C-alpha cells in the first residue's frame, strides 16, 4: 500500500511514492477530511485503509471509532525512518536514475 510523497520529499529522495507505514506523517488531499494532517496510527492491509490520529467519529451509542482513509488519498509529509526504509529509498532512487540514463551496450569492433 503505497502513498505519494510530498514535493519536498520527492526532491530530496528522488522517489515518487513509498509504502505507507505506522508513524508516517500524512496530509489528506481528497474527500471531506481534505487538509487534515496527522500521524498514521494503523495500516489495515486487509481493508486497504490507513487510520490517522485524531480522525474519529462517534457512533450512536457514544463509542468513538477510527475512520479509514485509502492510502492513495493521502500525501506523505514526513517519513518514519529506519534502516530498512533507508535501504529501500536508496534502491528506488538508484533504479530511477538508471531508467533516466540507460547505458547502451556497444558491440566490440
Rosetta silent file (secondary structure, phi, psi, omega in degrees, C-alpha in Angstrom):
SEQUENCE: XXXXXXXXXXXXXXXXXXXXXXXXXXXXXXXXXXXXXXXXXXXXXXXXXXXXXXXXXXXXXXXXXXXXXXXXXXXXXXXXXXXXXXXXXXXXXXXXXXXXXXXXXXXXX
SCORE:     score description
SCORE:     0.000 S_00000001
   1 L     0.000  101.526 -177.483    0.000    0.000    0.000 S_00000001
   2 E  -102.145  155.647  177.019    1.901    2.973   -1.284 S_00000001
   3 E  -134.564  147.197  179.866    1.162    6.661   -0.974 S_00000001
   4 E   -68.149  151.438  179.330    2.622    9.595   -2.916 S_00000001
   5 E   -93.745  156.120  174.194    5.307   11.722   -1.293 S_00000001
   6 L   -61.712  155.108 -178.522    5.264   15.478   -0.704 S_00000001
   7 H   -57.365  -39.539  179.673    7.119   17.570   -3.322 S_00000001
   8 H   -64.447  -44.170  178.191    9.950   18.307   -0.884 S_00000001
   9 H   -66.069  -38.138  177.526   10.433   14.607   -0.057 S_00000001
  10 H   -59.077  -43.541 -178.630   10.266   13.746   -3.762 S_00000001
  11 H   -67.599  -42.387 -178.059   13.041   16.204   -4.472 S_00000001
  12 H   -65.531  -45.057 -172.147   15.190   15.010   -1.540 S_00000001
  13 H  -100.470  -14.961 -178.399   14.923   11.276   -2.190 S_00000001
  14 L    69.414   29.674 -176.979   14.219   11.125   -5.930 S_00000001
  15 L  -130.688  137.874 -176.359   11.254    8.813   -5.308 S_00000001
  16 L   -83.534  -40.130 -178.220    7.614    9.448   -6.208 S_00000001
  17 E  -144.864  160.745 -179.222    5.849    7.150   -3.713 S_00000001
  18 E  -141.242  151.937  171.882    6.613    4.876   -0.786 S_00000001
  19 E   -61.887  132.712 -176.631    4.793    2.130    1.087 S_00000001
  20 L   -82.890  147.384  179.491    2.952    3.784    3.939 S_00000001
  21 L  -148.488  167.737 -179.991    3.551    2.615    7.495 S_00000001
  22 L   -59.693  133.757  178.631    2.743    3.392   11.091 S_00000001
  23 L   102.835  -14.911  177.051    4.462    6.568   12.274 S_00000001
  24 L   -71.038  146.088  172.986    4.430    8.459    8.963 S_00000001
  25 E   -94.184  129.332 -175.821    3.038   11.999    8.974 S_00000001
  26 E  -131.514  161.400  174.366    0.392   12.425    6.275 S_00000001
  27 E  -127.787  132.844  179.306   -2.000   15.020    4.887 S_00000001
  28 E   -81.463  130.272 -175.658   -5.372   14.058    3.418 S_00000001
  29 L  -113.202   -4.874  179.186   -5.811   15.510   -0.077 S_00000001
  30 L  -138.125  153.906  173.948   -9.255   14.169   -1.094 S_00000001
  31 L    92.292 -172.415 -175.413  -12.683   13.808    0.471 S_00000001
  32 L   -73.350  -16.387  178.664  -14.496   15.536    3.311 S_00000001
  33 L   -98.099   17.389 -178.275  -11.409   15.364    5.555 S_00000001
  34 L   -54.255  133.235  179.193   -9.253   17.189    2.980 S_00000001
  35 L    95.453  -14.161  179.884   -6.482   19.228    4.590 S_00000001
  36 L   -72.323  132.572  176.939   -6.349   17.188    7.797 S_00000001
  37 E  -115.986  150.317  177.839   -2.824   16.280    8.898 S_00000001
  38 E   179.562  179.147 -179.564   -1.768   13.658   11.382 S_00000001
  39 E   -96.956  141.294  178.110    0.320   10.618   12.162 S_00000001
  40 E   -71.968  124.069 -179.271   -0.616    7.172   10.859 S_00000001
  41 E   -97.450  -27.934 -178.694   -1.681    5.051   13.821 S_00000001
  42 E  -156.165  143.342  173.929   -2.524    1.818   11.986 S_00000001
  43 E  -116.533  115.546 -177.105   -2.264    0.350    8.494 S_00000001
  44 E  -103.396   96.227 -172.830   -5.018   -2.180    7.815 S_00000001
  45 L   -70.410  -30.578 -179.105   -3.837   -4.108    4.750 S_00000001
  46 L   -67.243  -40.517  179.039   -6.875   -6.372    4.510 S_00000001
  47 L   -90.227   -6.847 -179.431   -9.293   -3.418    4.197 S_00000001
  48 L    59.280   47.227  177.107   -6.725   -1.322    2.280 S_00000001
  49 E  -135.054  160.160  171.888   -7.095    1.684    4.621 S_00000001
  50 E  -120.824  147.097  177.694   -4.914    3.686    6.971 S_00000001
  51 E  -108.399  135.374 -175.245   -6.031    5.158   10.269 S_00000001
  52 E  -117.297  140.800 -178.715   -4.824    8.618   11.249 S_00000001
  53 E   -59.841  147.329  178.991   -4.653   10.059   14.757 S_00000001
  54 E    66.385    8.900  177.969   -7.471   12.438   15.756 S_00000001
  55 E  -108.759   84.353 -177.181   -9.587   11.271   12.804 S_00000001
  56 E  -132.795  165.996  171.863  -12.501    9.608   14.581 S_00000001
  57 E  -136.737  162.495 -176.471  -16.261    9.749   14.667 S_00000001
  58 E  -102.470  130.928  177.534  -18.790    8.981   17.342 S_00000001
  59 L   -79.011  172.055 -178.151  -21.206    6.105   16.999 S_00000001
  60 L   -61.376  -35.954 -178.794  -24.821    6.305   18.116 S_00000001
  61 L   -81.444    2.762  176.841  -24.007    4.539   21.390 S_00000001
  62 L    97.365   -8.202 -179.709  -21.268    7.111   22.164 S_00000001
  63 L   -75.771  140.503  176.903  -18.300    4.954   21.253 S_00000001
  64 E   -96.167  140.175  179.375  -15.600    6.577   19.107 S_00000001
  65 E  -129.472  148.669  176.880  -14.229    4.721   16.094 S_00000001
  66 E   -73.497  151.193  177.995  -11.347    5.479   13.769 S_00000001
  67 E  -104.246  127.693 -179.892  -12.101    6.499   10.196 S_00000001
  68 E   -84.602  135.809  178.998  -10.268    4.598    7.486 S_00000001
  69 E  -121.196  136.071  177.994   -8.708    6.547    4.614 S_00000001
  70 L   -67.999  136.757 -175.406   -7.480    4.994    1.363 S_00000001
  71 H   -62.367  -23.998  179.051   -3.684    5.403    1.050 S_00000001
  72 H   -74.803  -12.663 -178.817   -3.910    6.952   -2.422 S_00000001
  73 H   -96.660    9.326  177.433   -5.888    9.852   -0.943 S_00000001
  74 E  -120.515  159.771  178.540   -3.101   10.932    1.410 S_00000001
  75 E  -122.310  124.205 -178.340    0.198   12.698    0.844 S_00000001
  76 E   -76.407  120.230 -179.192    3.196   11.655    2.952 S_00000001
  77 E   -96.180  -29.716 -178.500    4.704   14.744    4.584 S_00000001
  78 E  -150.092  133.176 -178.779    7.299   13.035    6.793 S_00000001
  79 L   -95.115  139.359  172.098    8.692    9.505    6.730 S_00000001
  80 L   -82.785  106.943 -171.049    9.305    7.377    9.799 S_00000001
  81 L   -92.793  143.591  168.860   12.890    6.301    9.002 S_00000001
  82 L  -149.758 -176.993 -174.731   14.743    3.148    9.952 S_00000001
  83 H   -59.641  -46.926 -177.565   17.497    1.035    8.412 S_00000001
  84 H   -65.263  -37.754 -179.391   15.240   -0.921    6.037 S_00000001
  85 H   -69.042  -37.392  176.544   13.465    2.185    4.809 S_00000001
  86 H   -62.856  -42.600  177.889   16.757    3.939    4.050 S_00000001
  87 H   -62.152  -41.197  178.914   17.870    0.927    2.018 S_00000001
  88 H   -63.293  -43.613  178.954   14.565    0.940    0.117 S_00000001
  89 H   -61.931  -43.841  179.502   14.892    4.659   -0.684 S_00000001
  90 H   -63.217  -41.950 -179.173   18.442    4.209   -1.939 S_00000001
  91 H   -65.709  -43.656 -179.906   17.430    1.235   -4.092 S_00000001
  92 H   -67.878  -39.491  179.225   14.423    3.034   -5.608 S_00000001
  93 H   -65.633  -40.991  178.718   16.424    6.204   -6.276 S_00000001
  94 H   -63.613  -40.757  178.744   19.200    4.193   -7.933 S_00000001
  95 H   -65.201  -39.423  179.833   16.642    2.410  -10.100 S_00000001
  96 H   -66.217  -39.144  179.475   15.034    5.718  -11.112 S_00000001
  97 H   -70.447  -32.557  177.041   18.360    7.215  -12.169 S_00000001
  98 H   -66.879  -34.579  178.849   19.168    4.085  -14.213 S_00000001
  99 H   -70.559  -33.814 -179.979   15.865    4.455  -16.067 S_00000001
 100 H   -74.567  -36.662 -177.583   16.618    8.091  -16.862 S_00000001
 101 L  -122.774   72.426 -179.001   20.204    7.429  -18.039 S_00000001
 102 L   -69.695  141.059  177.597   20.330    3.951  -19.566 S_00000001
 103 L   -90.544  127.048 -178.379   23.765    2.747  -20.541 S_00000001
 104 L   -85.869  135.085  176.371   23.875    1.498  -24.098 S_00000001
 105 L   -81.353  129.857 -179.153   25.720   -1.700  -24.789 S_00000001
 106 L  -107.146  140.598  178.500   28.208   -1.295  -27.585 S_00000001
 107 L   -76.983  140.393  177.832   29.350   -4.089  -29.830 S_00000001
 108 L   -67.026  139.089 -178.548   33.070   -4.739  -29.837 S_00000001
 109 L  -105.347    0.000    0.000   34.732   -3.540  -33.039 S_00000001
